[in-house]
XYZ file of C-alpha atoms in Angstrom:
624
model
C 110.712 69.782 127.440
C 109.529 68.236 130.737
C 105.748 68.283 131.109
C 104.303 70.141 134.092
C 101.112 68.682 135.682
C 98.860 71.319 134.083
C 100.532 70.877 130.703
C 100.317 67.088 131.036
C 96.553 67.300 131.513
C 96.220 69.479 128.402
C 98.288 67.013 126.378
C 96.150 64.114 127.571
C 93.025 66.032 126.628
C 94.441 66.725 123.166
C 95.563 63.185 122.330
C 93.070 60.945 124.127
C 91.057 60.415 120.947
C 94.084 59.992 118.671
C 94.302 56.468 117.134
C 97.593 55.816 118.947
C 95.959 56.299 122.344
C 92.250 55.770 121.696
C 90.544 52.828 123.445
C 93.215 52.371 126.095
C 92.550 52.254 129.778
C 93.295 55.601 131.374
C 96.264 54.275 133.329
C 97.856 52.730 130.234
C 97.285 55.890 128.197
C 98.804 58.027 130.968
C 101.826 55.758 131.106
C 102.416 56.000 127.349
C 102.035 59.785 127.230
C 104.551 60.132 130.087
C 107.120 58.385 127.864
C 106.576 61.043 125.201
C 108.111 64.515 125.127
C 106.711 67.933 124.203
C 108.966 69.895 121.860
C 108.640 73.465 120.561
C 110.037 74.926 117.352
C 110.288 78.522 116.183
C 109.156 79.810 112.804
C 111.326 78.475 109.920
C 113.225 76.137 112.285
C 114.131 72.724 110.831
C 112.338 70.029 112.815
C 113.552 66.910 111.003
C 116.275 66.282 108.428
C 116.227 63.463 105.939
C 119.801 62.383 106.693
C 119.347 62.343 110.483
C 118.603 59.095 112.313
C 115.042 59.104 113.677
C 113.956 57.796 117.058
C 110.214 58.303 116.784
C 107.276 60.168 115.237
C 105.995 63.728 115.728
C 102.350 64.568 116.450
C 101.559 68.249 115.812
C 99.719 69.847 118.726
C 99.905 73.462 117.515
C 100.952 75.265 114.326
C 101.790 74.121 110.801
C 104.918 72.560 109.278
C 106.085 71.873 105.720
C 107.872 68.897 104.207
C 110.412 70.365 101.796
C 113.003 69.353 99.250
C 115.141 72.467 99.014
C 112.616 75.273 98.519
C 109.960 72.996 97.005
C 107.045 72.214 99.345
C 105.982 68.569 99.092
C 103.398 68.531 101.841
C 101.874 70.605 104.635
C 101.460 69.005 108.097
C 98.781 70.513 110.336
C 97.449 70.196 113.869
C 96.492 66.598 114.654
C 98.629 65.133 111.861
C 101.871 63.190 112.230
C 105.294 63.528 110.639
C 108.222 61.166 110.323
C 106.525 58.233 108.585
C 109.547 57.787 106.319
C 111.416 56.532 109.406
C 109.046 53.576 109.821
C 111.417 51.522 107.677
C 114.055 52.004 110.378
C 111.506 51.048 113.049
C 110.640 47.870 111.125
C 114.326 46.986 110.743
C 114.533 47.577 106.986
C 118.018 48.915 106.146
C 118.344 52.011 103.932
C 120.418 51.739 100.702
C 123.948 52.973 101.307
C 123.831 55.283 98.308
C 120.413 56.717 99.159
C 120.811 60.423 99.890
C 117.802 62.000 101.593
C 117.339 65.729 101.116
C 113.872 65.996 102.627
C 113.383 68.122 105.733
C 110.489 69.160 107.957
C 110.376 72.911 108.661
C 108.088 74.951 110.916
C 105.921 77.476 109.048
C 105.076 79.243 112.314
C 105.611 78.509 115.993
C 104.988 74.777 116.342
C 104.468 72.497 119.335
C 104.709 68.722 118.882
C 104.486 65.567 120.915
C 107.518 63.392 120.249
C 106.395 59.741 120.330
C 109.389 57.387 120.710
C 109.480 54.131 118.771
C 109.305 52.341 122.138
C 105.769 53.709 122.588
C 104.840 52.771 119.030
C 106.157 49.243 119.622
C 103.795 48.785 122.586
C 100.823 49.746 120.361
C 101.930 47.929 117.220
C 99.695 44.889 117.691
C 96.515 46.994 117.845
C 94.679 46.709 114.497
C 93.371 50.289 114.801
C 96.938 51.563 114.997
C 97.893 49.476 111.958
C 94.935 50.856 109.994
C 95.789 54.437 110.979
C 99.468 54.128 110.026
C 98.596 52.417 106.728
C 96.017 55.076 105.798
C 98.400 57.937 106.588
C 101.250 56.410 104.590
C 98.855 55.737 101.675
C 97.672 59.366 101.672
C 101.244 60.664 101.680
C 102.237 58.238 98.909
C 99.267 59.296 96.783
C 100.126 62.992 97.157
C 103.801 62.424 96.302
C 102.899 60.384 93.207
C 100.405 63.082 92.204
C 103.069 65.764 92.483
C 105.567 63.625 90.557
C 102.995 62.970 87.820
C 102.423 66.715 87.428
C 106.159 67.276 86.899
C 106.476 64.404 84.413
C 103.449 65.672 82.495
C 104.950 69.154 82.390
C 108.271 67.820 81.108
C 106.510 65.857 78.362
C 104.555 68.924 77.254
C 107.844 70.701 76.696
C 108.985 67.770 74.564
C 112.302 66.145 73.841
C 114.506 64.805 76.604
C 115.712 68.189 77.739
C 115.213 69.299 81.349
C 112.228 71.634 81.488
C 114.333 74.383 83.038
C 117.776 74.763 81.442
C 120.751 76.459 83.019
C 123.025 79.081 81.500
C 125.956 76.661 81.389
C 123.923 74.486 78.975
C 123.809 77.180 76.283
C 126.793 79.471 76.958
C 129.861 79.674 74.773
C 132.964 78.568 76.673
C 135.305 80.186 74.138
C 136.121 83.581 75.628
C 137.622 86.246 73.390
C 139.414 88.795 75.551
C 141.848 91.693 75.247
C 143.718 93.801 77.833
C 142.533 97.360 78.654
C 145.543 98.859 76.841
C 144.731 97.116 73.533
C 143.489 99.379 70.746
C 139.979 99.546 69.328
C 141.400 98.234 66.051
C 142.739 95.154 67.864
C 139.328 94.629 69.476
C 137.606 94.826 66.071
C 140.150 92.429 64.522
C 139.617 89.928 67.365
C 135.838 90.025 66.770
C 136.342 89.505 63.037
C 138.841 86.665 63.417
C 136.759 84.768 65.979
C 133.415 85.676 64.386
C 131.942 86.999 67.605
C 129.974 90.156 68.359
C 131.812 91.149 71.537
C 135.117 90.916 73.366
C 135.775 90.938 77.092
C 138.323 93.352 78.535
C 140.344 91.585 81.247
C 143.390 92.388 83.366
C 145.217 89.474 85.008
C 142.112 87.334 84.726
C 139.801 89.951 86.230
C 136.862 91.136 84.138
C 137.150 94.911 83.649
C 134.633 95.568 80.881
C 133.038 94.508 77.605
C 133.096 95.903 74.052
C 130.376 95.040 71.552
C 130.008 95.744 67.846
C 127.445 98.424 68.738
C 129.989 100.114 71.043
C 132.457 100.402 68.163
C 129.803 101.834 65.836
C 128.372 104.330 68.332
C 131.464 105.328 70.303
C 134.138 105.169 67.609
C 132.622 105.474 64.133
C 129.729 107.797 65.051
C 131.457 109.303 68.084
C 134.578 110.315 66.197
C 137.097 108.445 68.351
C 140.281 107.050 66.824
C 140.689 103.347 66.137
C 143.948 103.703 68.037
C 142.052 104.598 71.223
C 142.487 102.101 74.028
C 139.869 99.497 74.822
C 139.433 101.010 78.291
C 138.212 104.258 76.694
C 135.244 102.759 74.868
C 134.394 99.655 76.902
C 131.350 99.332 79.173
C 132.975 98.998 82.595
C 131.796 96.522 85.247
C 129.407 94.705 82.921
C 126.381 92.812 84.216
C 127.272 89.142 84.697
C 125.364 85.952 85.454
C 126.388 82.760 87.330
C 126.848 79.642 85.243
C 124.232 77.750 87.319
C 121.596 80.445 86.847
C 118.529 79.436 84.861
C 118.068 80.415 81.226
C 114.942 82.402 82.087
C 117.084 84.515 84.436
C 119.394 85.355 81.534
C 116.379 86.264 79.406
C 115.080 88.504 82.179
C 118.423 90.272 82.600
C 118.666 90.998 78.890
C 115.073 92.153 78.564
C 115.044 94.290 81.713
C 118.530 95.781 81.283
C 118.422 96.147 77.501
C 121.650 94.190 76.848
C 122.555 91.394 74.442
C 125.743 89.943 75.976
C 126.162 88.413 79.447
C 129.572 87.227 80.697
C 129.129 84.010 82.704
C 130.980 83.652 85.990
C 131.807 80.941 88.502
C 132.865 82.612 91.708
C 135.202 85.384 90.576
C 136.285 83.581 87.400
C 134.794 84.315 83.964
C 133.976 80.955 82.372
C 131.942 81.866 79.300
C 129.515 84.241 77.661
C 125.863 83.969 76.674
C 124.286 86.170 74.008
C 120.779 86.921 72.836
C 121.519 84.690 69.849
C 122.350 81.810 72.213
C 118.935 82.259 73.788
C 117.442 81.973 70.313
C 118.373 78.309 70.017
C 115.764 75.561 70.129
C 112.665 76.454 72.142
C 113.974 79.948 72.888
C 113.775 80.971 69.208
C 110.359 82.574 69.661
C 111.682 84.637 72.573
C 114.498 86.096 70.474
C 112.114 86.849 67.616
C 109.682 88.607 69.962
C 112.308 90.774 71.625
C 113.622 91.910 68.256
C 110.086 92.513 67.000
C 109.326 94.872 69.879
C 112.679 96.651 69.692
C 112.281 97.393 65.993
C 108.534 98.149 66.009
C 107.329 101.201 64.112
C 103.792 102.570 64.328
C 102.439 99.708 62.230
C 104.493 97.100 64.077
C 102.955 98.062 67.400
C 99.790 96.312 66.259
C 101.649 93.031 66.645
C 102.857 93.709 70.203
C 99.984 91.821 71.804
C 100.658 88.625 69.872
C 104.421 88.995 70.214
C 104.417 89.405 73.990
C 101.902 86.565 74.311
C 104.545 84.294 72.778
C 107.030 85.163 75.514
C 104.399 84.912 78.259
C 103.368 81.476 77.081
C 107.010 80.415 76.922
C 107.726 81.614 80.467
C 104.571 79.961 81.799
C 105.528 76.643 80.235
C 109.028 77.008 81.667
C 107.483 77.348 85.152
C 109.402 80.585 85.706
C 108.856 82.095 89.199
C 105.819 84.345 89.031
C 107.495 87.616 90.009
C 110.202 87.077 87.381
C 107.514 86.367 84.789
C 105.525 89.469 85.715
C 108.586 91.722 85.785
C 109.727 90.467 82.387
C 106.356 90.686 80.639
C 105.486 94.059 82.189
C 108.845 95.366 80.984
C 108.083 94.236 77.436
C 104.703 95.940 77.484
C 106.411 99.044 78.907
C 108.646 99.124 75.838
C 105.609 99.117 73.592
C 103.902 101.861 75.612
C 107.053 103.983 75.710
C 107.360 103.585 71.947
C 103.730 104.694 71.545
C 104.428 107.821 73.608
C 107.461 108.629 71.457
C 105.469 108.161 68.247
C 102.648 110.366 69.541
C 105.095 113.143 70.429
C 106.779 112.798 67.022
C 103.415 113.334 65.295
C 102.781 116.593 67.158
C 106.290 117.993 67.176
C 108.578 118.791 70.066
C 106.696 119.036 73.413
C 106.544 122.637 74.746
C 107.392 121.418 78.275
C 108.764 118.281 79.947
C 106.116 115.674 80.799
C 105.773 112.311 82.526
C 103.540 109.426 81.466
C 102.319 106.988 84.138
C 100.678 103.579 84.026
C 98.115 102.499 86.643
C 96.299 99.243 87.425
C 98.009 95.902 86.813
C 100.750 97.546 84.759
C 101.386 100.112 87.482
C 101.650 97.293 90.030
C 104.093 95.428 87.782
C 101.670 92.511 87.432
C 100.861 92.642 83.731
C 100.995 89.235 82.038
C 98.435 89.858 79.296
C 97.313 92.922 77.387
C 94.684 94.806 79.419
C 92.701 97.945 78.718
C 94.314 101.384 78.971
C 94.839 102.798 82.444
C 97.196 105.819 82.566
C 97.639 109.527 83.206
C 99.794 112.437 82.030
C 101.635 115.092 84.081
C 103.497 118.101 82.657
C 105.348 121.125 83.986
C 103.419 124.151 85.228
C 102.947 126.599 82.391
C 102.810 123.882 79.752
C 100.585 124.279 76.704
C 97.291 122.606 77.686
C 96.151 122.325 74.068
C 99.304 120.445 73.070
C 99.022 117.920 75.902
C 95.328 117.421 75.226
C 96.280 116.354 71.690
C 99.192 114.289 73.035
C 96.915 112.365 75.386
C 94.499 111.616 72.533
C 97.321 110.547 70.199
C 98.735 108.163 72.828
C 95.318 106.583 73.359
C 94.829 106.222 69.595
C 98.196 104.550 69.019
C 97.731 102.221 71.994
C 94.341 101.219 70.612
C 96.076 100.263 67.379
C 98.527 98.197 69.441
C 95.654 96.230 70.978
C 95.030 98.165 74.210
C 91.269 98.672 74.474
C 90.071 102.044 75.763
C 89.291 102.108 79.476
C 85.544 101.834 80.055
C 85.925 104.066 83.109
C 87.767 106.630 80.941
C 90.846 106.613 83.201
C 93.162 107.670 80.361
C 95.367 110.641 79.483
C 92.909 111.672 76.761
C 90.442 112.685 79.502
C 90.807 116.050 81.235
C 90.611 114.478 84.691
C 93.631 112.283 83.938
C 96.065 114.878 82.619
C 97.317 118.213 83.911
C 100.222 120.197 85.305
C 102.002 119.269 88.526
C 99.967 121.915 90.387
C 96.700 120.724 88.879
C 97.437 117.179 89.949
C 98.209 118.292 93.496
C 94.887 120.159 93.641
C 93.076 117.145 92.217
C 94.552 114.723 94.734
C 93.914 117.215 97.562
C 90.233 117.247 96.588
C 90.097 113.431 96.665
C 91.597 113.489 100.143
C 89.385 116.237 101.557
C 86.168 115.003 99.958
C 86.635 111.288 100.624
C 83.499 110.047 98.918
C 83.409 106.461 97.696
C 83.942 107.716 94.144
C 86.976 109.794 95.121
C 88.419 106.923 97.172
C 88.127 104.676 94.115
C 89.948 107.265 91.985
C 92.662 107.615 94.631
C 93.124 103.837 94.919
C 93.664 103.578 91.190
C 95.922 106.642 91.088
C 98.236 105.433 93.863
C 99.038 102.290 91.898
C 101.038 104.522 89.547
C 104.419 103.880 87.969
C 106.403 106.188 85.673
C 107.055 104.498 82.312
C 108.009 107.346 79.975
C 109.058 110.972 80.073
C 110.787 113.239 82.579
C 111.902 111.891 85.943
C 112.292 115.492 87.102
C 108.578 116.096 86.559
C 107.919 112.870 88.459
C 109.984 114.025 91.425
C 108.085 117.317 91.482
C 104.762 115.476 91.552
C 105.833 113.149 94.362
C 107.204 116.007 96.463
C 103.792 117.668 96.493
C 102.001 114.370 97.161
C 104.161 113.688 100.222
C 103.207 117.049 101.694
C 99.534 116.288 101.117
C 99.762 112.866 102.762
C 101.509 114.306 105.805
C 98.446 116.492 106.410
C 95.749 113.989 105.416
C 95.586 111.272 108.058
C 91.799 111.163 107.829
C 92.161 110.146 104.178
C 94.093 107.021 105.184
C 91.432 106.231 107.790
C 88.760 106.499 105.093
C 90.716 104.164 102.812
C 91.013 101.668 105.687
C 87.324 102.057 106.508
C 86.367 101.415 102.873
C 88.551 98.320 102.939
C 86.883 97.116 106.133
C 83.441 97.565 104.578
C 84.381 95.359 101.642
C 84.414 91.578 101.945
C 87.440 90.534 104.049
C 89.895 87.957 102.734
C 88.221 84.570 103.402
C 89.233 82.722 106.540
C 90.067 79.191 105.445
C 91.884 78.462 108.694
C 90.510 74.955 109.105
C 91.952 71.524 108.331
C 92.145 71.803 104.576
C 90.981 68.283 103.798
C 87.700 68.821 105.637
C 87.294 72.411 104.451
C 86.995 71.514 100.799
C 84.222 69.033 101.522
C 82.066 71.873 102.829
C 79.594 74.030 100.920
C 82.311 76.459 99.703
C 83.539 75.130 96.373
C 85.210 78.158 94.769
C 87.001 81.441 95.402
C 87.175 84.592 93.292
C 90.908 85.274 93.452
C 90.631 88.770 91.993
C 87.760 90.162 94.052
C 88.167 88.227 97.285
C 91.959 88.047 97.548
C 94.005 90.180 95.159
C 91.970 93.397 95.453
C 92.033 93.470 99.280
C 95.707 92.438 99.239
C 96.611 95.296 96.872
C 94.517 97.831 98.789
C 95.923 96.789 102.184
C 99.478 96.978 100.918
C 98.750 100.371 99.361
C 97.392 101.803 102.637
C 100.392 100.601 104.659
C 102.767 101.942 102.003
C 101.104 105.381 101.937
C 101.217 105.555 105.734
C 104.974 104.867 105.534
C 105.481 107.534 102.844
C 105.863 105.030 99.993
C 103.921 106.325 96.993
C 104.250 104.642 93.588
C 106.012 101.488 92.479
C 105.192 97.827 92.017
C 103.716 95.705 94.797
C 107.021 93.863 95.161
C 108.868 97.180 95.521
C 106.367 98.268 98.180
C 106.847 95.048 100.174
C 110.621 95.481 100.028
C 110.353 99.155 101.062
C 108.072 98.313 104.000
C 110.628 95.741 105.119
C 113.466 98.273 104.850
C 111.486 100.797 106.893
C 110.829 98.225 109.608
C 107.065 98.143 109.055
C 107.384 94.464 108.095
C 109.775 92.070 109.771
C 112.036 90.144 107.408
C 110.066 86.955 108.100
C 106.677 88.554 107.482
C 107.869 90.278 104.303
C 109.075 86.922 103.005
C 105.753 85.329 103.952
C 103.829 88.053 102.087
C 106.017 87.647 98.990
C 105.505 83.863 99.052
C 101.752 84.182 99.602
C 101.325 86.737 96.821
C 103.435 84.589 94.507
C 101.275 81.509 95.103
C 97.958 83.339 94.649
C 99.194 85.169 91.551
C 100.393 81.867 90.064
C 96.915 80.402 90.441
C 95.337 83.585 89.087
C 97.581 83.706 86.006
C 96.915 80.056 85.279
C 93.177 80.730 85.371
C 93.354 83.870 83.240
C 95.595 82.200 80.672
C 93.048 79.452 80.039
C 92.435 79.730 76.308
C 89.296 77.594 76.447
C 87.432 80.270 78.412
C 88.166 83.320 76.286
C 89.842 85.892 78.502
C 89.888 83.409 81.357
C 88.195 83.642 84.725
C 89.347 84.705 88.189
C 87.083 82.178 89.951
C 89.130 79.277 91.307
C 87.325 75.946 91.649
C 88.814 73.899 94.488
C 88.180 70.563 92.786
C 90.824 71.415 90.202
C 93.602 71.786 92.775
C 96.030 69.165 94.011
C 96.257 68.509 97.747
C 99.508 70.434 97.924
C 98.023 73.427 96.128
C 95.073 73.462 98.525
C 97.416 73.390 101.504
C 99.566 76.179 100.071
C 96.468 78.252 99.297
C 95.314 77.977 102.892
C 98.697 79.198 104.156
C 98.778 82.028 101.613
C 95.309 83.269 102.553
C 96.235 83.168 106.219
C 99.249 85.424 105.533
C 97.338 87.892 103.352
C 94.515 88.014 105.888
C 97.120 88.884 108.517
C 98.320 91.705 106.234
C 94.768 92.992 105.927
C 94.313 92.652 109.691
C 97.359 94.853 110.328
C 95.617 97.653 108.386
C 92.496 97.335 110.535
C 94.645 97.315 113.683
C 96.464 100.515 112.708
C 93.249 102.295 111.701
C 90.640 101.225 114.278
C 87.119 102.589 114.018
């Protein structure tokens, strides 16, 4: 990009105090800058690749860039900082090893403008001691950060013990011996194959293509209990188009699939070819043994067994945390396990009282409703049943559910937001009237109730009742624009997400030493996302589902949606780590900056910038 006179003056003004140009006579400095080139990069554009020959250094004039290895961020480069120091070896004439494969790349986080400084310019300044000191200090800082990051990974691997990689892949534990039969084979032949090979399932294949799967449970339920003949064909009782998993997928992904989909056998594929199978028993080997035990414990829990749900799910949560599983996968998995316990509690409560007189739906709110439950919280739920339902029955049902959940370790909600309370149960019509009142009389108390309510998620009961509820809620929202304005106004009156948009290394030397992730970041993030979702007609669901829906509706661009997901993931990771701290009881949501690595501080700054932009979009759409 050729510099225009006006642009040249701005560049000179920006770099005149930089160590590479500082102390020079004006004419010499002008001459050096003229040999440089201004370059611009778009968001997510790759600026430098590790395997590309370098011809100089980059000085960031605007924006932020990341040094990455794959999707792992090693370092964040900001305005006034330089990139490309790894190429100094080339500049100094030190040859690179022939077998050294560089996978590092520099990528723009947002629109970036840089000054490209050729090695010829650097050579003319190389004898200046100030330049030497600057280059040495920058390289030392980068080296320290890289060693710090490497030490964290080594420490993590040692905590997990042995010499195993701390994240295993499916191919490491799968069985490569595939037992298969054609679709026309009989059920008896399928059972004989399982017996002969001592396996609990067979794959149904046709000319190498996977058509279905038959498990021991299928034979019991569909043949023995279902009355089908053992001479029936495999195609008649198989589960068609079974869920599969790639051989290079991580073990935690297999665990998640089995937990979330309620299956115990996963065919393993490579491209279109079936190369093995992994079972729940395979996941029970070595350090996964506790996971298998926990899943079985929850599946088989009776009323007494529910008391052990808290401890059982904690085992899986701890395992996933130690495995460094991506935060949204962790939350989805753990929330699903808690859902199983809650659903079981609802079933047990209904069994105590006898058959319900009308269909009903049971909803979770709060962290569970948002799909962000990683530890057992207090109860936060409500009950909806068909118009004309027996109020007395559902009053008892709500109380029974609360009682059983208390036995399972869920403390009663101090704010009494539970189905045992009259305000948190009712018919579809009663709920519509209740929500209408919150919208019309938008007091701070009613806004708080509405915020909690609209974090709902159906976990047990009738989907038909749920659809009836949502149909009425959509009609109310279409006529209640003022309600959304009041929610936005309430959000504006609360403390905004902190603006840490300063050079991070100087920021954390200032008077601000900590940040309450729950109150200052997560609450406004959840509320902002909720307001935008309601405006777009998106009611319940997890936060991740709401982000995806807003992207599909065009409210978020694909890039911004990805930025929000990444920002939320990083903040939630820090929050979970704090809350899981056993030394502080239930943990704390206050993050102390001194406990963060340089990379974590940089990532936190970027995450807060994104979430603040999300909050700002709410204020822009609902101006005072």
